Coordinates of C-alpha atoms and ligand atoms in Angstrom, one line a residue:
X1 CA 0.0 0.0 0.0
X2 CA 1.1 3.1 -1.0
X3 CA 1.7 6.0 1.9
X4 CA 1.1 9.9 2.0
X5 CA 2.4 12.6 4.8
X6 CA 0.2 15.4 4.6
X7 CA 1.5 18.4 6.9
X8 CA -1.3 21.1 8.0
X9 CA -4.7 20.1 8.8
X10 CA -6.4 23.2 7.5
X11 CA -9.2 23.0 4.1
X12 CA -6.2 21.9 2.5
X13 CA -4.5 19.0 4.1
X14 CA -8.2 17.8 4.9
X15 CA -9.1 18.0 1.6
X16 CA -5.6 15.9 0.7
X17 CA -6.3 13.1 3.0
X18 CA -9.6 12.3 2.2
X19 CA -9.1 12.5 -1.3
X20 CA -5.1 10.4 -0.9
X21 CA -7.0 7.8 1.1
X22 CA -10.0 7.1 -1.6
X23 CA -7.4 6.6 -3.6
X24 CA -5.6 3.4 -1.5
X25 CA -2.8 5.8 0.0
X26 CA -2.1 5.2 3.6
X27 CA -2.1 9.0 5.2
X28 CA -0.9 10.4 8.0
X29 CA -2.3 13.9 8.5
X30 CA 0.0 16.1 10.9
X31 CA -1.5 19.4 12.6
X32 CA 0.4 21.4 14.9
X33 CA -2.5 22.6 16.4
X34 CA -5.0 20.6 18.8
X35 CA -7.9 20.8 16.7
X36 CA -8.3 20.7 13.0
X37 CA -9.8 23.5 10.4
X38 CA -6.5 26.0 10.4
X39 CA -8.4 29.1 9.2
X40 CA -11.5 28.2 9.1
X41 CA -12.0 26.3 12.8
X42 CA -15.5 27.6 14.3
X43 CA -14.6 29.1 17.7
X44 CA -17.2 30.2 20.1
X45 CA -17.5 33.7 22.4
X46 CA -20.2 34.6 24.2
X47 CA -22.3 31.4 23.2
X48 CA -22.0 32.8 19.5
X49 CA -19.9 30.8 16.6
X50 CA -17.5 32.4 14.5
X51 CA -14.5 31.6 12.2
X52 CA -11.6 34.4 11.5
X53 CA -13.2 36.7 9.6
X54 CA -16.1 35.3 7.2
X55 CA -15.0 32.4 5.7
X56 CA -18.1 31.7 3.7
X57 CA -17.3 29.7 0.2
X58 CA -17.2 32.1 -2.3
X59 CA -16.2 30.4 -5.5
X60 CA -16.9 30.3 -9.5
X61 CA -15.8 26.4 -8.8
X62 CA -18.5 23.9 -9.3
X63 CA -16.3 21.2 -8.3
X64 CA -15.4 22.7 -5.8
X65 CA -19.1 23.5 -4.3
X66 CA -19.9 19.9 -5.5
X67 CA -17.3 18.5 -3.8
X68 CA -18.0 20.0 -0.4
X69 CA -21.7 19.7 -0.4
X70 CA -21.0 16.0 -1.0
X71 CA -19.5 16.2 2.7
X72 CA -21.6 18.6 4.7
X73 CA -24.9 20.4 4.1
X74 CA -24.6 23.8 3.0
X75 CA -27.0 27.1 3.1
X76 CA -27.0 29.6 -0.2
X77 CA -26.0 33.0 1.1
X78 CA -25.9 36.5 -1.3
X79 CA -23.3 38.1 -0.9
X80 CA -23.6 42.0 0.0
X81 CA -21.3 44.6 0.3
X82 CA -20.6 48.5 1.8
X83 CA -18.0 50.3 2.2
X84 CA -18.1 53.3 4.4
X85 CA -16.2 56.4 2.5
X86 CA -14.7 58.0 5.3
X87 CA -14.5 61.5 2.9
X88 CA -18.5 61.4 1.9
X89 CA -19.0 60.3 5.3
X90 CA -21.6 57.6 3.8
X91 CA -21.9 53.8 2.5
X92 CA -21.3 52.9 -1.0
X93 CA -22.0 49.3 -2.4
X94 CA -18.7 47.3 -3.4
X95 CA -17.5 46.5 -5.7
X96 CA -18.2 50.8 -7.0
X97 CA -22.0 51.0 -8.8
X98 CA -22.8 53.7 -10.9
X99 CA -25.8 53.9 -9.5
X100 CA -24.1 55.5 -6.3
X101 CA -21.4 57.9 -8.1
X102 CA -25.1 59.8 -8.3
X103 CA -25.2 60.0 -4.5
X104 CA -21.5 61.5 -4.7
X105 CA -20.9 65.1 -3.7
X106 CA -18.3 65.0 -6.3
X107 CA -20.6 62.9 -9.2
X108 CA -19.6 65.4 -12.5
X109 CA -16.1 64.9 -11.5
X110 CA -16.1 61.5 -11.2
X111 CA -18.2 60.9 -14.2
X112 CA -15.6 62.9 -15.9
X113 CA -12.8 61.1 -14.4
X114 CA -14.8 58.0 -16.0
X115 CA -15.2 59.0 -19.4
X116 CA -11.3 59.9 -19.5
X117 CA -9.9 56.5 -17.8
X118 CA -7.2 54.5 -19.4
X119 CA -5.9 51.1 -20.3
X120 CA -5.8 48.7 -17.2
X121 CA -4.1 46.4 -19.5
X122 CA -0.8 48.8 -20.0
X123 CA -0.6 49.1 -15.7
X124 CA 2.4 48.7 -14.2
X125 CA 0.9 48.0 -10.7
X126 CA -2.0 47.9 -8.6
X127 CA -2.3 51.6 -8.0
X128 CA -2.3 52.2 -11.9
X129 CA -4.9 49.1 -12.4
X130 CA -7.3 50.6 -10.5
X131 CA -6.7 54.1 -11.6
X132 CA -7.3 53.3 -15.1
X133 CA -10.5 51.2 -14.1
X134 CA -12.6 54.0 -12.4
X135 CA -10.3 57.2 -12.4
X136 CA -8.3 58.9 -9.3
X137 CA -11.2 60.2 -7.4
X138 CA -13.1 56.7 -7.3
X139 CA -9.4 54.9 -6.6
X140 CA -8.9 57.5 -4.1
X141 CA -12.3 56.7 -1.7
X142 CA -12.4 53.0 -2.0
X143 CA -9.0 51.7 -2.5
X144 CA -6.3 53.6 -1.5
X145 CA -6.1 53.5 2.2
X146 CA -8.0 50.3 2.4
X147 CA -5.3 48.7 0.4
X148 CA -2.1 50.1 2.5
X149 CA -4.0 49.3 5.5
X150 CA -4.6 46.3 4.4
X151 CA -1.2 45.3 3.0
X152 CA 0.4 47.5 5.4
X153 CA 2.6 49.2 3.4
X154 CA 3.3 52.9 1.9
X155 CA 2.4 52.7 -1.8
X156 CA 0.1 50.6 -3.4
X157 CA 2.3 50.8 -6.5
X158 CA 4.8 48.2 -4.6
X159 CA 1.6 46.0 -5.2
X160 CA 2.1 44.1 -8.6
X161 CA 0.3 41.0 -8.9
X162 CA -3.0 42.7 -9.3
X163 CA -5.4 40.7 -11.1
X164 CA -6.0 38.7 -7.9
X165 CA -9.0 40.9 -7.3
X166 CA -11.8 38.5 -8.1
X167 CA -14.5 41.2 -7.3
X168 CA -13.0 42.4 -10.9
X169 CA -13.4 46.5 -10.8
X170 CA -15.2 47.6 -13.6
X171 CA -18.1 50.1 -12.8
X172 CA -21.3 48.2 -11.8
X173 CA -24.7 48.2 -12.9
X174 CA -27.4 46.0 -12.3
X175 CA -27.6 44.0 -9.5
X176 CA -25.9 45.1 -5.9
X177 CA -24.7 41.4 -5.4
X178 CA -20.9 41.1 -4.8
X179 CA -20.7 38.5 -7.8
X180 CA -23.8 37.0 -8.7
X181 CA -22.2 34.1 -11.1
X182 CA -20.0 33.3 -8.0
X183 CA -21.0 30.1 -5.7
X184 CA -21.8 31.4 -2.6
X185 CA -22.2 29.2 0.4
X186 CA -22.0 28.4 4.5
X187 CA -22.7 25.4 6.3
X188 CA -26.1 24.5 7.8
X189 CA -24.7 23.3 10.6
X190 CA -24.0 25.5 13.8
X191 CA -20.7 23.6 13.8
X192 CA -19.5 25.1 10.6
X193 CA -16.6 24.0 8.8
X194 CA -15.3 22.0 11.6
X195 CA -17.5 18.6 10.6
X196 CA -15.9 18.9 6.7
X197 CA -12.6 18.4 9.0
X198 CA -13.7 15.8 11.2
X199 CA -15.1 13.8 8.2
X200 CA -12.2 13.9 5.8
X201 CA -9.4 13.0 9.0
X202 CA -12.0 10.0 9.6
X203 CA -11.6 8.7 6.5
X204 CA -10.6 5.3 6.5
X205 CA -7.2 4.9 6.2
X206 CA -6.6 8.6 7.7
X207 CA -4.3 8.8 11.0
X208 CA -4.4 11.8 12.3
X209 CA -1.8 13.1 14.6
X210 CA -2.7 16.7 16.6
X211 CA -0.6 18.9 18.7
X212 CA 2.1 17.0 16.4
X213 CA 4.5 19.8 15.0
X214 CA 6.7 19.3 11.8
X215 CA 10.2 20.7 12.6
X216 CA 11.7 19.3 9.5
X217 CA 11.3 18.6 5.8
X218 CA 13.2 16.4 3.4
X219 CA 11.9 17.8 -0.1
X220 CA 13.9 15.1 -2.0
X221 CA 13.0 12.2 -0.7
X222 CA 9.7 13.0 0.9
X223 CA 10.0 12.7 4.8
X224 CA 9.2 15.0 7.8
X225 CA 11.3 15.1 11.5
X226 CA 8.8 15.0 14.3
X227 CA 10.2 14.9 17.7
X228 CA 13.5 14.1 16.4
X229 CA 12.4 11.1 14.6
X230 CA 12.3 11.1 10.9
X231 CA 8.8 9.6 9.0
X232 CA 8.9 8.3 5.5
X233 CA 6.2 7.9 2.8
X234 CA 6.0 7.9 -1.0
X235 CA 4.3 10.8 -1.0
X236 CA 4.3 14.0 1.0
X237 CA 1.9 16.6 0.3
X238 CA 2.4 20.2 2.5
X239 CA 0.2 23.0 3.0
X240 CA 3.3 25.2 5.1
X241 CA 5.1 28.4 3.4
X242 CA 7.3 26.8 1.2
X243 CA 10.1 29.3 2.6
X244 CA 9.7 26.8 5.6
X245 CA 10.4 23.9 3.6
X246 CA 14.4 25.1 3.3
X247 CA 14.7 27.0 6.1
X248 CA 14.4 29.9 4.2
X249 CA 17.6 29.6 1.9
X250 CA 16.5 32.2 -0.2
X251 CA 14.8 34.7 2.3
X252 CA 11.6 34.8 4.1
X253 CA 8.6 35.2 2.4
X254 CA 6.5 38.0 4.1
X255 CA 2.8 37.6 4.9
X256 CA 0.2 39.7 6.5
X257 CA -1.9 38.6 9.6
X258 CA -5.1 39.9 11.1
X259 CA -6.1 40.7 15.0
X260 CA -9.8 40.1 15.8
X261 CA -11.7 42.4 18.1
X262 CA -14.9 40.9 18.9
X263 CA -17.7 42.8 20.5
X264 CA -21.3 41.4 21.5
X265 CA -23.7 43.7 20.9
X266 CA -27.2 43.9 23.0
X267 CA -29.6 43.9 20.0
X268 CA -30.7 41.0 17.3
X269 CA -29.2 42.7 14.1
X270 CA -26.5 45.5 13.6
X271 CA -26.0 45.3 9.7
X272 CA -29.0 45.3 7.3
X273 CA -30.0 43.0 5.0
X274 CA -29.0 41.6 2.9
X275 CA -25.8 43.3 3.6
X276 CA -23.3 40.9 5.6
X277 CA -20.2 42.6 5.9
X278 CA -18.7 46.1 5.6
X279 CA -15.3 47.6 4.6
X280 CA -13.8 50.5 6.1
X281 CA -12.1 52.3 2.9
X282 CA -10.5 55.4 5.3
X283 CA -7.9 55.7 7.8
X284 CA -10.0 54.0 10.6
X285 CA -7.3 51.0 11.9
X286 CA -9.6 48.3 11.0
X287 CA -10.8 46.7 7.2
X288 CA -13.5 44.9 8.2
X289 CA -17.2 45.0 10.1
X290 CA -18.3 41.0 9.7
X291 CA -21.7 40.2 11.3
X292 CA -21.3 36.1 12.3
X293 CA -25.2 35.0 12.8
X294 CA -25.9 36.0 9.1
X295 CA -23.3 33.3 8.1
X296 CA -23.7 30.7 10.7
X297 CA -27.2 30.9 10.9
X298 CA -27.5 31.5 14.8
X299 CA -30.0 33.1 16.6
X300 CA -29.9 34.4 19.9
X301 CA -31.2 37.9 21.4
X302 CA -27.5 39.4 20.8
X303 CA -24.9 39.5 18.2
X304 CA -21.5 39.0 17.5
X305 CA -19.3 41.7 15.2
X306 CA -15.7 41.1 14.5
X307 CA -13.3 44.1 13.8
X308 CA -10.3 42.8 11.6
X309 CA -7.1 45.2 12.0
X310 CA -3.8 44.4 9.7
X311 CA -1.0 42.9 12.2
X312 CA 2.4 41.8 11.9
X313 CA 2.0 39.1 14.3
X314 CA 0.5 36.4 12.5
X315 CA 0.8 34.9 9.1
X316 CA -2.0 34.7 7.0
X317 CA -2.4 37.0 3.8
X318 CA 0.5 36.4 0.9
X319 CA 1.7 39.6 -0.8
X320 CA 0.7 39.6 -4.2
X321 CA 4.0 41.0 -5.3
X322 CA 5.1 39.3 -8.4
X323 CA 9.2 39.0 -6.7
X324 CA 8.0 37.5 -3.6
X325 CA 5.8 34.9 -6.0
X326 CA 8.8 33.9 -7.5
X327 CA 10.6 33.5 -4.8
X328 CA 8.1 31.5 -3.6
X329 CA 7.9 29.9 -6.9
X330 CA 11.8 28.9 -6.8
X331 CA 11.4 27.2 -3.1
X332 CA 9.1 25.1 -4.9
X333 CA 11.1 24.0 -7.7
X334 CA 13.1 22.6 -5.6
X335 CA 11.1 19.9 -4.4
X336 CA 10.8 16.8 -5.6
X337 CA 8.2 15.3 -7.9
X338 CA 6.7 13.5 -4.6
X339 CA 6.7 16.5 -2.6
X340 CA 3.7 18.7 -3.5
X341 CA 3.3 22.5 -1.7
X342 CA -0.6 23.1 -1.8
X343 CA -2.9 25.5 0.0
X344 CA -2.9 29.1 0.6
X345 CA 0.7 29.0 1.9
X346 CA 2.1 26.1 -0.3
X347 CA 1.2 28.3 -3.2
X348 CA 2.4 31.3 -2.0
X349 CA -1.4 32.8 -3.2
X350 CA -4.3 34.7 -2.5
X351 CA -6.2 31.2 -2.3
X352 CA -9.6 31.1 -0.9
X353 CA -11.9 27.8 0.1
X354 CA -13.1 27.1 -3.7
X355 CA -9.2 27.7 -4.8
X356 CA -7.8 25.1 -2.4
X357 CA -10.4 22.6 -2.7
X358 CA -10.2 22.9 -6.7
X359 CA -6.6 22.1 -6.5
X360 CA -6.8 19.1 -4.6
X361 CA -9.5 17.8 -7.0
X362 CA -7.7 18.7 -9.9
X363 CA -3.9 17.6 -8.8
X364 CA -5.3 14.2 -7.5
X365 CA -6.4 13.0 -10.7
X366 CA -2.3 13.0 -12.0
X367 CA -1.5 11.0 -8.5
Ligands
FAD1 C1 -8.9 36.7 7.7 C2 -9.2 35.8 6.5 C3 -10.5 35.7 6.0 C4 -10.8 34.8 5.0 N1 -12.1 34.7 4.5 C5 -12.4 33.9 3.5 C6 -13.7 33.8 3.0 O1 -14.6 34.5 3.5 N2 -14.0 32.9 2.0 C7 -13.0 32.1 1.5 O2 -13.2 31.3 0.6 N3 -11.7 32.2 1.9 C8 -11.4 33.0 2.9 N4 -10.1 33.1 3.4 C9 -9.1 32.2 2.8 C10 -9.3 30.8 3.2 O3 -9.7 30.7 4.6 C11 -8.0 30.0 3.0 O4 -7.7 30.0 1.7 C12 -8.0 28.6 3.5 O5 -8.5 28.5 4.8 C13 -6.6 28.0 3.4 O6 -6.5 26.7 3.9 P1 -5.1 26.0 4.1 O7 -5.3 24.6 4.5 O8 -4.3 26.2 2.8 O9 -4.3 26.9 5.2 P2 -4.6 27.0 6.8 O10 -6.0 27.0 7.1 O11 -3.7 28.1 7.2 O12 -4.0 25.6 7.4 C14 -2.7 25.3 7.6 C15 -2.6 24.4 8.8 O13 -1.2 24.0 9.0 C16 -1.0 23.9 10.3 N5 0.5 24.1 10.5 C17 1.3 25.2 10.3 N6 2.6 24.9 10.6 C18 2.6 23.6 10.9 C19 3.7 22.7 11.3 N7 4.9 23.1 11.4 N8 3.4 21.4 11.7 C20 2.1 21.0 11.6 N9 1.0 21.8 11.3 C21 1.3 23.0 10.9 C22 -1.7 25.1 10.9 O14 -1.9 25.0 12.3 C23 -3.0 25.1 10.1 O15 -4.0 24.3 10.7 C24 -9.8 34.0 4.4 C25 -8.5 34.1 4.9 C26 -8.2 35.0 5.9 C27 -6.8 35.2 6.4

């Protein structure tokens, strides 16, 4: 029988073992942590469930949605968006609707601004993407400071992967919905993600070792040291920063982390429908307003708000920044054929749930 290591036991190395072990492969599923889910664990405060940040799937994947709904029940969502404009001192629907630009103070500019914009296919960099997409003034009150907040950094012009956005940043019209061709999706179940990672680790012919940390990877001939004890298989499949696969040879790859400030507030509903987050576009600290019943589906007299501020002490957002991709990229040329670097780290990628799910279902049928 033929064996599989799969390191982080997050959507990704889930996904891996379930799918390695319908295929005959004897896994062993290694997560530093004592529970499984990574990102996307449902935690608990003040009776309410939440995940870090929204988490919702929100995918143009059919295979992907397929794939999970196979495994646990899901509820349609539709996905809503503001953004409070710090300078209009008002809300505006995101991605930008021309509809709105008529509610703007500064509307005959901005159509102007419009009219006059460029080619987003000669930018450069994010900053000149979005410029020539909706003009300064619209870059200016949605994107700007939410993006160097975001990224935490000085210039969005350092930003140069920037087709990433998958919100895509034409002008709207039509429907308010974030992406109405997009797969939009929750589980049913107050438990949220965590029983798609209780079900794939019980696959048969899934061990699954928690509060088990990988200190060491051999990317030649697959193995990991745990403990000081070296593990063997034919395959190793790892969802870790591929920087941390070589101990960095080439230089850290930098990432972006989040700090949560959760607040329970005394009344059923803050946001309105069918809005179910909001985006802070301005110089407020935070990016993000997300709402948790509206996802999970709980009800209770209260409810539970997150505020997401940009830290430095965690690891969780890749820079799209097309040196550090390559860098990424050449960590991962190194490894051998049997050694496969998957997931939102492993890829070095702005991956979301439908992303990482769609590669596993796509890479398993050349294994
Ligand atoms: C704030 C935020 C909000 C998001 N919201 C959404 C959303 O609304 N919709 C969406 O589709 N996507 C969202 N995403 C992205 C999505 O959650 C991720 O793409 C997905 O969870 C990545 O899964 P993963 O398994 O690749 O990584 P992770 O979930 O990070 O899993 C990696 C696992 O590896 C473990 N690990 C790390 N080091 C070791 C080690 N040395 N030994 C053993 N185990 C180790 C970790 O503990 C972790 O469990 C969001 C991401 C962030 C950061």
């Amino acid at each position: 029988m033929k064996t599989a290591i799969v390191i982080g036991g997050g959507f990704a190395g889930c996904t891996w073992s379930h799918l390695l072990a319908r295929r005959g492969f004897r896994v062993s599923l290694f997560e530093q942590a004592e529970r499984l889910g990574g990102g996307c664990k449902t935690m608990h405060y003040g009776g309410h469930p939440y995940t870090l940040g929204p988490r919702h799937l929100f995918t143009p994947h059919h295979d992907s949605l397929e794939f999970i709904r196979s495994v646990v029940p899901l509820r349609q969502l539709h996905h809503y968006l503001l953004t409070y404009v710090e300078q209009d001192g008002q809300f505006y629907s995101y991605p930008v609707h021309a509809d709105d630009i008529d509610e703007m103070p500064d509307r005959e500019a901005i159509l102007g601004e419009v009219e006059r914009r460029g080619d987003p296919a000669t930018a450069r960099n994010f900053e000149e993407y979005w410029i020539a997409s909706v003009g300064p003034t619209l870059y200016e009150k949605f994107v700007k400071s939410y993006s160097k907040k975001m990224w935490q950094i000085e210039s969005n012009t350092l930003l140069t992967d920037f087709k990433f956005d998958g919100k895509g940043v034409q002008l709207r019209t039509g429907t308010k919905e974030v992406r109405p061709d997009y797969h939009v999706y929750y589980p049913s179940e107050l438990a949220g993600w965590d029983t798609y990672f209780e079900i794939c680790a019980q696959t048969p012919g899934v061990a699954t070792h928690l509060r088990t940390r990988i200190d060491e990877v051999d990317v030649r001939h697959p193995g990991v040291r745990v403990d000081g004890q070296w593990h063997r298989a034919d395959l190793l499949v790892s969802s870790l920063s591929p920087d941390l696969l070589l101990d960095k040879c080439y230089g850290e790859l930098p990432y972006v982390g989040r700090e949560l400030l959760l607040l329970v507030l005394p009344v059923e509903q803050v946001i309105p429908d069918p809005i179910f987050f909001l985006h802070y576009a301005g110089k407020q600290a935070y990016t993000r307003v997300v709402e948790y019943k509206k996802l999970t589906g709980y009800t209770s007299p209260s409810t539970l708000i997150s505020l997401e501020f940009p830290s430095m002490t965690n690891k969780l957002y890749p820079y799209p920044i097309k040196a550090e991709q390559e860098k990424a990229a050449r960590y991962r040329a190194e490894c051998s054929d049997r050694v496969l670097s998957v997931g939102r780290m492993g890829n070095y990628r702005y991956y979301d749930v439908g992303d990482v799910v769609h590669e596993a279902l796509t890479k398993i049928k050349d294994i």
